[in-house]
XYZ file of C-alpha atoms in Angstrom:
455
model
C 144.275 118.308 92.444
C 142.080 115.494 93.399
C 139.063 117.220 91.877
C 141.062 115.978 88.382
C 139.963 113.455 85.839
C 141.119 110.043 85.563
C 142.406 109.079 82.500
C 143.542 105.767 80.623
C 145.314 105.225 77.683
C 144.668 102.455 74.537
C 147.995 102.426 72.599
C 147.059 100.979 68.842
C 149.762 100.656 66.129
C 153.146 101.154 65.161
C 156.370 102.241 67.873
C 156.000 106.209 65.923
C 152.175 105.824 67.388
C 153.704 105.083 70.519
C 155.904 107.853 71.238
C 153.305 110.527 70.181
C 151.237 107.717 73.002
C 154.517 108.092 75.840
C 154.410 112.125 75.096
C 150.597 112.733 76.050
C 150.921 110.327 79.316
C 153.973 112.755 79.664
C 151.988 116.166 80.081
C 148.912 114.825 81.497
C 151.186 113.705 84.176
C 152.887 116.929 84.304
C 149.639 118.844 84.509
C 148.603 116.990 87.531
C 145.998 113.910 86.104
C 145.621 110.528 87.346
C 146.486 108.355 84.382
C 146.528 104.486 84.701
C 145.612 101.509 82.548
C 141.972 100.642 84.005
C 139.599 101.777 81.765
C 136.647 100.723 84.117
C 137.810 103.518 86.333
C 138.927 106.019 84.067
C 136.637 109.348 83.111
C 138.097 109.333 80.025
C 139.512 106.603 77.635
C 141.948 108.070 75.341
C 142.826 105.600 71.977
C 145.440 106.223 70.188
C 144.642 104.728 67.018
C 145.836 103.693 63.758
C 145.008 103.820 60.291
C 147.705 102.391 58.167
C 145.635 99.404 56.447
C 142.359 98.175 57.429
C 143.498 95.385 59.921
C 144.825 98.130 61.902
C 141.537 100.499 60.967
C 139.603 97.067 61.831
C 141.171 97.027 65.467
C 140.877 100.440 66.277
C 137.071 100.732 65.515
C 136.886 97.587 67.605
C 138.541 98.935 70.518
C 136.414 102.207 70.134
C 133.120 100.512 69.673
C 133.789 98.118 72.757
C 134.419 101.585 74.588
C 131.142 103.195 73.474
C 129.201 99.836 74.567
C 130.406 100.840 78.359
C 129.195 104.110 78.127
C 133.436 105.534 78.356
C 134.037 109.009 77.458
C 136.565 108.353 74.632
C 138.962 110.740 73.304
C 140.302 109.872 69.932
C 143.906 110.504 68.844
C 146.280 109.135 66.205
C 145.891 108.394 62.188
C 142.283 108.041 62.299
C 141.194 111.369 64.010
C 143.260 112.531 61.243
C 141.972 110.492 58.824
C 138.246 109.842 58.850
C 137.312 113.409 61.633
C 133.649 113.479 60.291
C 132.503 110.059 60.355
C 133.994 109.731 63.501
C 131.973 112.181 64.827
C 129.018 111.161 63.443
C 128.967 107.481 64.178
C 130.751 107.856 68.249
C 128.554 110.199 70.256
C 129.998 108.808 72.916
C 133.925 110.480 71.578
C 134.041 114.010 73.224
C 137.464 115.303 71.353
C 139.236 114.417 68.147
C 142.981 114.640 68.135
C 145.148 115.152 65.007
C 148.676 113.230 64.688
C 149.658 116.702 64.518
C 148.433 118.021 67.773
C 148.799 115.603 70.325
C 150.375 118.266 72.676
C 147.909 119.670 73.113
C 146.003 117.315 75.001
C 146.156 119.095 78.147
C 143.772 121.748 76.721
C 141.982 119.273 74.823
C 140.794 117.322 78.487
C 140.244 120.821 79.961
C 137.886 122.296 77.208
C 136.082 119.132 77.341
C 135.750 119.363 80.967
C 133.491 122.670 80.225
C 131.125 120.172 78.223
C 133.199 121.475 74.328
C 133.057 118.584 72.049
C 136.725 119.409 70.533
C 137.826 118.852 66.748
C 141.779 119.181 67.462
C 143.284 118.330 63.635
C 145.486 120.193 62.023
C 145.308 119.656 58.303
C 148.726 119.826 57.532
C 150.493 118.441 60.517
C 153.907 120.296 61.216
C 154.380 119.992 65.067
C 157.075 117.631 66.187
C 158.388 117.475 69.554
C 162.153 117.161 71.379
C 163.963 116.327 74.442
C 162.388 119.246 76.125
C 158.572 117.532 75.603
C 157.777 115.399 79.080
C 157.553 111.791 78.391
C 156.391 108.952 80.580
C 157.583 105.859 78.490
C 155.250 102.154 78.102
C 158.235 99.995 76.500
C 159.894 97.563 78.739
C 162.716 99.968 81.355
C 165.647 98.962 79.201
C 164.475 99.944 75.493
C 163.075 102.631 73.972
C 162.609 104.717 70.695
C 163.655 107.552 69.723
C 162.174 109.545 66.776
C 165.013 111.232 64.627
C 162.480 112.731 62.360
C 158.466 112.761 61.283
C 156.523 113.171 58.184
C 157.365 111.589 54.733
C 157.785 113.358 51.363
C 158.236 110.373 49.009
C 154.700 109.371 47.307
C 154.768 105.603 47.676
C 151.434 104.548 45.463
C 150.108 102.138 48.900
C 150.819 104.268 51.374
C 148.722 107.146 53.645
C 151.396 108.002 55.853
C 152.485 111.500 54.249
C 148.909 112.566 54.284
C 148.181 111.861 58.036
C 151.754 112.843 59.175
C 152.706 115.310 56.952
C 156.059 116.190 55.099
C 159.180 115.161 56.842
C 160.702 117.135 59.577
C 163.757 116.220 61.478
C 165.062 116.881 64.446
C 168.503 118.929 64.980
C 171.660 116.238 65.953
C 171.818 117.877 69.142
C 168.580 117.679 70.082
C 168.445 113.711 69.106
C 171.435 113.482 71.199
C 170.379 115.322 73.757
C 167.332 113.100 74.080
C 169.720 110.174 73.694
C 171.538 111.265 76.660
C 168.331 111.303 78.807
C 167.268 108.150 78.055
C 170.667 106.490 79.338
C 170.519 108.389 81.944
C 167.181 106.551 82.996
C 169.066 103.542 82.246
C 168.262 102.452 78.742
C 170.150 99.861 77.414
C 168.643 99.971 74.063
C 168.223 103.223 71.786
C 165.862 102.049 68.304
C 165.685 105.186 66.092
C 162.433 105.544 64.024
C 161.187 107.923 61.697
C 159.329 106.879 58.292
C 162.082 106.995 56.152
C 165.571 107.131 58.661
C 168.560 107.320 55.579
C 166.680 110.582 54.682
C 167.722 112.370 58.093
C 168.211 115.912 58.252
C 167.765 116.093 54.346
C 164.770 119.012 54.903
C 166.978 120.662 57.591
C 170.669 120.376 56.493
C 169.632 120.013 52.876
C 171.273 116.733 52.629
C 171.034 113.788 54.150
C 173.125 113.095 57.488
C 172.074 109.714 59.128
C 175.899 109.154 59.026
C 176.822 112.320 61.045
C 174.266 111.436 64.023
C 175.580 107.953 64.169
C 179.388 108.938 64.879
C 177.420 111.713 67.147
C 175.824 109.342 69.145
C 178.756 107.172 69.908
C 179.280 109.976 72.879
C 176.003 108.122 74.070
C 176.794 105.831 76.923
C 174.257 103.310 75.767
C 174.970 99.718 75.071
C 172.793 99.078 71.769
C 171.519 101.908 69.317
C 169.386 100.064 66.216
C 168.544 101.869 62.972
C 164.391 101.330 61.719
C 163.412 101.952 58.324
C 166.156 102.074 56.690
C 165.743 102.639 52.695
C 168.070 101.079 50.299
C 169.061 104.182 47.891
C 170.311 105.912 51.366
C 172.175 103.118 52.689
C 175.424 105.092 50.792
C 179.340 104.286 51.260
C 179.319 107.027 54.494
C 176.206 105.394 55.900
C 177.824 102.218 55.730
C 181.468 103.551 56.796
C 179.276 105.167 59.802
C 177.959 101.600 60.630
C 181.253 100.094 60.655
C 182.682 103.083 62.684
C 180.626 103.256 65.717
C 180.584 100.391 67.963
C 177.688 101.091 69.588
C 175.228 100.767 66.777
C 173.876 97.246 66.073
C 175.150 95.483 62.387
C 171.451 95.682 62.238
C 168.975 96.761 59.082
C 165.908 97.096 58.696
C 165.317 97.545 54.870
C 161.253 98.017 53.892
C 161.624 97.077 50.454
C 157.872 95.917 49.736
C 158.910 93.945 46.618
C 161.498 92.758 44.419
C 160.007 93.103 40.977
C 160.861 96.232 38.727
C 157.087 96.727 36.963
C 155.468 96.050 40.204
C 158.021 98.800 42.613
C 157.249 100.812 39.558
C 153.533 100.434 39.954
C 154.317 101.317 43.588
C 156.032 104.667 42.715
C 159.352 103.248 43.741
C 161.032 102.529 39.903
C 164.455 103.378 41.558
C 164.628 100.281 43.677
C 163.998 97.780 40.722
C 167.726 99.040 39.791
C 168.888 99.073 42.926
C 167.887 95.979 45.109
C 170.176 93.085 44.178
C 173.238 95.506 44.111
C 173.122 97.032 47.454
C 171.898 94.279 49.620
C 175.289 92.531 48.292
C 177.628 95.584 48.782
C 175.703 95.478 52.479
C 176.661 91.863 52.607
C 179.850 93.005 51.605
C 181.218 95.850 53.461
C 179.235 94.449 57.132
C 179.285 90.887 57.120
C 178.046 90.856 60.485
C 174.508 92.432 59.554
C 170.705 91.426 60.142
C 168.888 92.507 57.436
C 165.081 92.297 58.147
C 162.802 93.497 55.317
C 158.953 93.674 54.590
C 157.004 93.054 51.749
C 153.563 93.502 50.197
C 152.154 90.423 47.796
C 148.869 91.266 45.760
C 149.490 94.611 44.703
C 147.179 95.321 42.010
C 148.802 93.616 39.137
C 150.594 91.887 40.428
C 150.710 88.549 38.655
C 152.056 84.730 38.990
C 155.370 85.592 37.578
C 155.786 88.675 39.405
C 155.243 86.810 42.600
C 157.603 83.926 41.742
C 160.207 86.753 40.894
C 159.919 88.129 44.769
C 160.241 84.428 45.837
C 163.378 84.081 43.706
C 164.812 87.316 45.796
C 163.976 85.738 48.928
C 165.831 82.735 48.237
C 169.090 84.487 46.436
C 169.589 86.897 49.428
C 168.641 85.032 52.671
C 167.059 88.053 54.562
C 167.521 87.033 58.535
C 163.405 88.425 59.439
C 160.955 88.706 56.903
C 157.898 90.138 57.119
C 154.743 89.502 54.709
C 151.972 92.034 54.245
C 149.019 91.687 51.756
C 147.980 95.065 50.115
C 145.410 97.172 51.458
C 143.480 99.584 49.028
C 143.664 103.046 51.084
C 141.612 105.642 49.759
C 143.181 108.472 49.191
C 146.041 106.577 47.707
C 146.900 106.365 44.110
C 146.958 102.217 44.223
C 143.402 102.659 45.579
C 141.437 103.007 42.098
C 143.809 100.899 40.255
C 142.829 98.557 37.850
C 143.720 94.867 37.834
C 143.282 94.563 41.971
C 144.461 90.882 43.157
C 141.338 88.330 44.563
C 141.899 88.680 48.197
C 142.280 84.615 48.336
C 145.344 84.965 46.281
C 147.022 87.619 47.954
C 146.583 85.128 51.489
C 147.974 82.528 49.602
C 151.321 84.278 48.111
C 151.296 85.757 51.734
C 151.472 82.282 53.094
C 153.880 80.508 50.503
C 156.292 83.401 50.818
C 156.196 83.114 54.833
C 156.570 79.191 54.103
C 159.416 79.943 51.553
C 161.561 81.869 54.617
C 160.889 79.815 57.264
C 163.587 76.727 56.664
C 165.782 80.364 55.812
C 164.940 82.246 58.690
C 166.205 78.544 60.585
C 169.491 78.556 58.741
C 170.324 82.341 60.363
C 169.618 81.462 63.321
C 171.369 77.912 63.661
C 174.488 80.177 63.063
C 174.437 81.135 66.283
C 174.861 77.966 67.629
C 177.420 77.830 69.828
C 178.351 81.716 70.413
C 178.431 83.536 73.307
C 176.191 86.864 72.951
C 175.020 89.600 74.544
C 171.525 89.095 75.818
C 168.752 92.137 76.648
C 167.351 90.434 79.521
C 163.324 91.093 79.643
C 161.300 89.007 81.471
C 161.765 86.144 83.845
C 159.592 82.962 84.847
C 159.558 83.043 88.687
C 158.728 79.491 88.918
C 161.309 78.057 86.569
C 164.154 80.584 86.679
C 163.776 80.768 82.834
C 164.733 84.139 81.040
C 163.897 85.864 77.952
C 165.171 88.341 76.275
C 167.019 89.302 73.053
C 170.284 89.417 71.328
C 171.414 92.047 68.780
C 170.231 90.126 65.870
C 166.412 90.823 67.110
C 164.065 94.209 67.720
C 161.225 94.039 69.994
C 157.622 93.583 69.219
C 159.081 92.177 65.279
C 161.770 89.306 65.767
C 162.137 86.556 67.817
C 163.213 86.059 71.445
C 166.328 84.479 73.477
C 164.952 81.641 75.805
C 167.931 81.655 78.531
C 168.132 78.721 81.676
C 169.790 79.690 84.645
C 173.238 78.097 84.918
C 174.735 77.879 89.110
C 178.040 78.646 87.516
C 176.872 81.454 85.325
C 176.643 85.236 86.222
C 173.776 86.776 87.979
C 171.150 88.000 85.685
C 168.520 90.936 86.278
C 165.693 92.303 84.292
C 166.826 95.441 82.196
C 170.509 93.663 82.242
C 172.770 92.775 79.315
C 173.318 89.429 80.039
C 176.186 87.116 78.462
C 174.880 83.826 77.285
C 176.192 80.598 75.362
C 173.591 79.493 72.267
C 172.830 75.982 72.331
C 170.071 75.514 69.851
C 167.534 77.557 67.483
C 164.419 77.265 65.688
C 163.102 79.415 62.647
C 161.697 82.425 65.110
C 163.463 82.266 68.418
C 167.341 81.174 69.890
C 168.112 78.941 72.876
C 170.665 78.460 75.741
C 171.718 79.651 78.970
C 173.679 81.924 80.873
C 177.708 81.611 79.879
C 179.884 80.081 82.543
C 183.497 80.802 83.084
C 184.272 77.813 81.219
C 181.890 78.903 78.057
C 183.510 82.312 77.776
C 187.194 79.933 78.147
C 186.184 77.661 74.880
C 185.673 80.751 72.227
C 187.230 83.816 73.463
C 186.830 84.961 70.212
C 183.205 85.058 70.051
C 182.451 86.546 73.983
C 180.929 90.185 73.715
């Protein structure tokens, strides 16, 4: 098949992005095309894109403009095909197909029609597909990690957010195809399983008609995989069985990700999420609670319209009462389409910067205490990457997820164990700083001084 396009891939947003990325490499592969990452040489540029807020909007169009400037034949794929399909059109000449979040797999066809000369508008506009084990995959994250989507699609109506109009209403996949897919993946030697979907403690709710995160955890401890971490996890569905399920399996990670997006009651109302006003405060202490041992990482979103002095303050009170391990800060992002977009009483964007900024200055000396904790254990560390001329290591320990937390910076020790890339390695902490952990690989006599605390 040498008579076959070349084709490159640009990966843009989130890890969900990314696997709908990993399954198109998948059957172009399959189907016989060269794909690397050298867009010079490529015949076609495929970009993934994203359209959650306009910084990620504002990087796509970059990417695709830059494209058009070098005369690429650019396929576009992801949240904005599905989102803005005419103006794309109309301002790229240079983008030969269109490709709905909904119909990535059928990129195959997609290349070929265009191959015939076709311009191709590929967008479903209700997006229902959602693929399983069975769907070939060729994976970008590091050899050791990867995600795994339980589920896609979002029925909530969150007042900021886009995502159930370019994905659709949720779908999830069957436990035994999530576990079957599990299964494959440690097979290929994956020491790290992170399930995604947009909302995860809502699992199997549209298939089983009720929610059953708590069943494919316990399934998944048949998984002979090391570390299995739980995304987007929302507070109402962390319940007593979730929790029990937490507690119960040892190989998933005391680790939460919780996108709460703000801590005031009129302001999560404004939001169209009044239930976790009520909520908040008592479940992240029951969490505290019931796994003592858990990260909790949560995101929020300063300057919603309305959002005023005292309302901020309020979210910098939370911060401080609960001690979240990761934080991230977000300012808001009129969407059209949205029902924040037309709001009244929208936040100058100066403002919003500087509550983003205060509250990221608020965590830090927070985000330090967590992590000095760890001085002094001896954890498991994810190695992935190495510094050939120092011998230096880096990797990460169950209280971080890629691409969002911090990193492990490990020296070599001549008494410690061997350490490989794609390894669990065991490692003594020696010192910390608000974003990343420090030390080196354990020694016979580290393991000897805390038994207690070796993996």
């Amino acid at each position: 098949m040498t008579d076959q396009p070349t084709i490159a891939v640009s990966h843009l947003g989130c890890e969900k992005n990314r696997i709908d990325t990993e399954h198109m490499l998948g059957l172009l592969v399959e189907a016989g095309y060269a794909v690397n990452n050298d867009e010079d040489l490529a015949d076609y540029v495929i970009v993934n894109t994203c359209s959650f807020i306009q910084a990620a909007r504002e990087e796509s169009v970059r990417t695709l403009v830059e494209l058009a400037e070098a005369n690429k034949k650019i396929v576009i794929t992801g949240c904005m095909a599905q989102h803005f399909q005419s103006e794309l059109l109309e301002e790229l000449p240079e983008a030969v197909a269109l490709v709905g979040t909904g119909d990535y797999h059928k990129i195959v066809d997609v290349i070929r029609r265009v191959e015939t000369g076709e311009r191709v508008q590929e967008v479903s506009a209700h997006p229902t597909y959602l693929a399983d084990e069975s769907v070939p995959r060729y994976r970008t994250t590091p050899e050791a990690v990867a995600y795994l989507r339980i589920a896609e699609g979002c029925d909530y109506g969150c007042a900021f957010c886009i995502i159930p109009h370019l994905r659709g209403k949720q779908r999830s996949r069957s436990i035994e195809s999530i576990v079957a897919e599990a299964k494959q993946l440690a097979d290929q030697g994956v020491q790290e399983i992170i399930l995604i979907s947009q909302i995860t403690t809502n699992y199997g709710l549209d298939l089983y008609g009720r929610p059953r995160l708590a069943d494919l955890l316990r399934a998944l401890a048949q998984v002979e995989v090391p570390w299995i971490r739980v995304h987007y996890a929302y507070p109402t569905g962390l319940t007593p069985e979730v929790i029990a399920a937490f507690q119960e399996t040892p190989n998933v990670l005391p680790y939460l990700d919780l996108p709460l997006q703000h801590s005031h009651p009129d302001i999560l109302k404004a939001m169209n999420r009044p239930w976790q006003g009520q909520v908040n405060d008592h479940i992240i202490e029951r969490l505290k609670q019931q796994l003592p041992e858990a990260v909790l990482r949560t995101t929020f979103i300063v300057g919603f319209p309305g959002e005023t002095e005292a309302h901020f303050q309020h979210l910098c009170e939370f911060v401080q009462r609960h001690g979240f391990d990761h934080v991230g800060v977000f300012t808001f992002s009129p969407e059209e389409g949205t029902a924040a977009y037309a709001l009244n009483s929208q936040v100058d964007p100066a403002v919003m910067d500087a509550r983003r900024d205060r509250l990221m200055a608020l965590q830090q000396p927070i985000a330090l205490r967590q992590n000095q904790r760890e001085i002094g254990k001896v954890v498991n560390v994810l190695i992935e990457q190495e510094n050939p001329a120092t011998g230096q290591l880096l990797g990460r320990s169950a209280r971080f997820s890629p691409e969002v937390d911090g990193w492990v910076y490990l020296r070599p020790s001549p008494q410690g164990q061997a350490a490989s890339l794609g390894t669990m390695a065991i490692a003594k902490i020696t010192d910390a700083d608000p974003y990343d952990l420090y030390g080196h690989i354990a020694t016979a006599a580290d393991l000897m001084a805390d038994p207690q605390q070796s993996p």
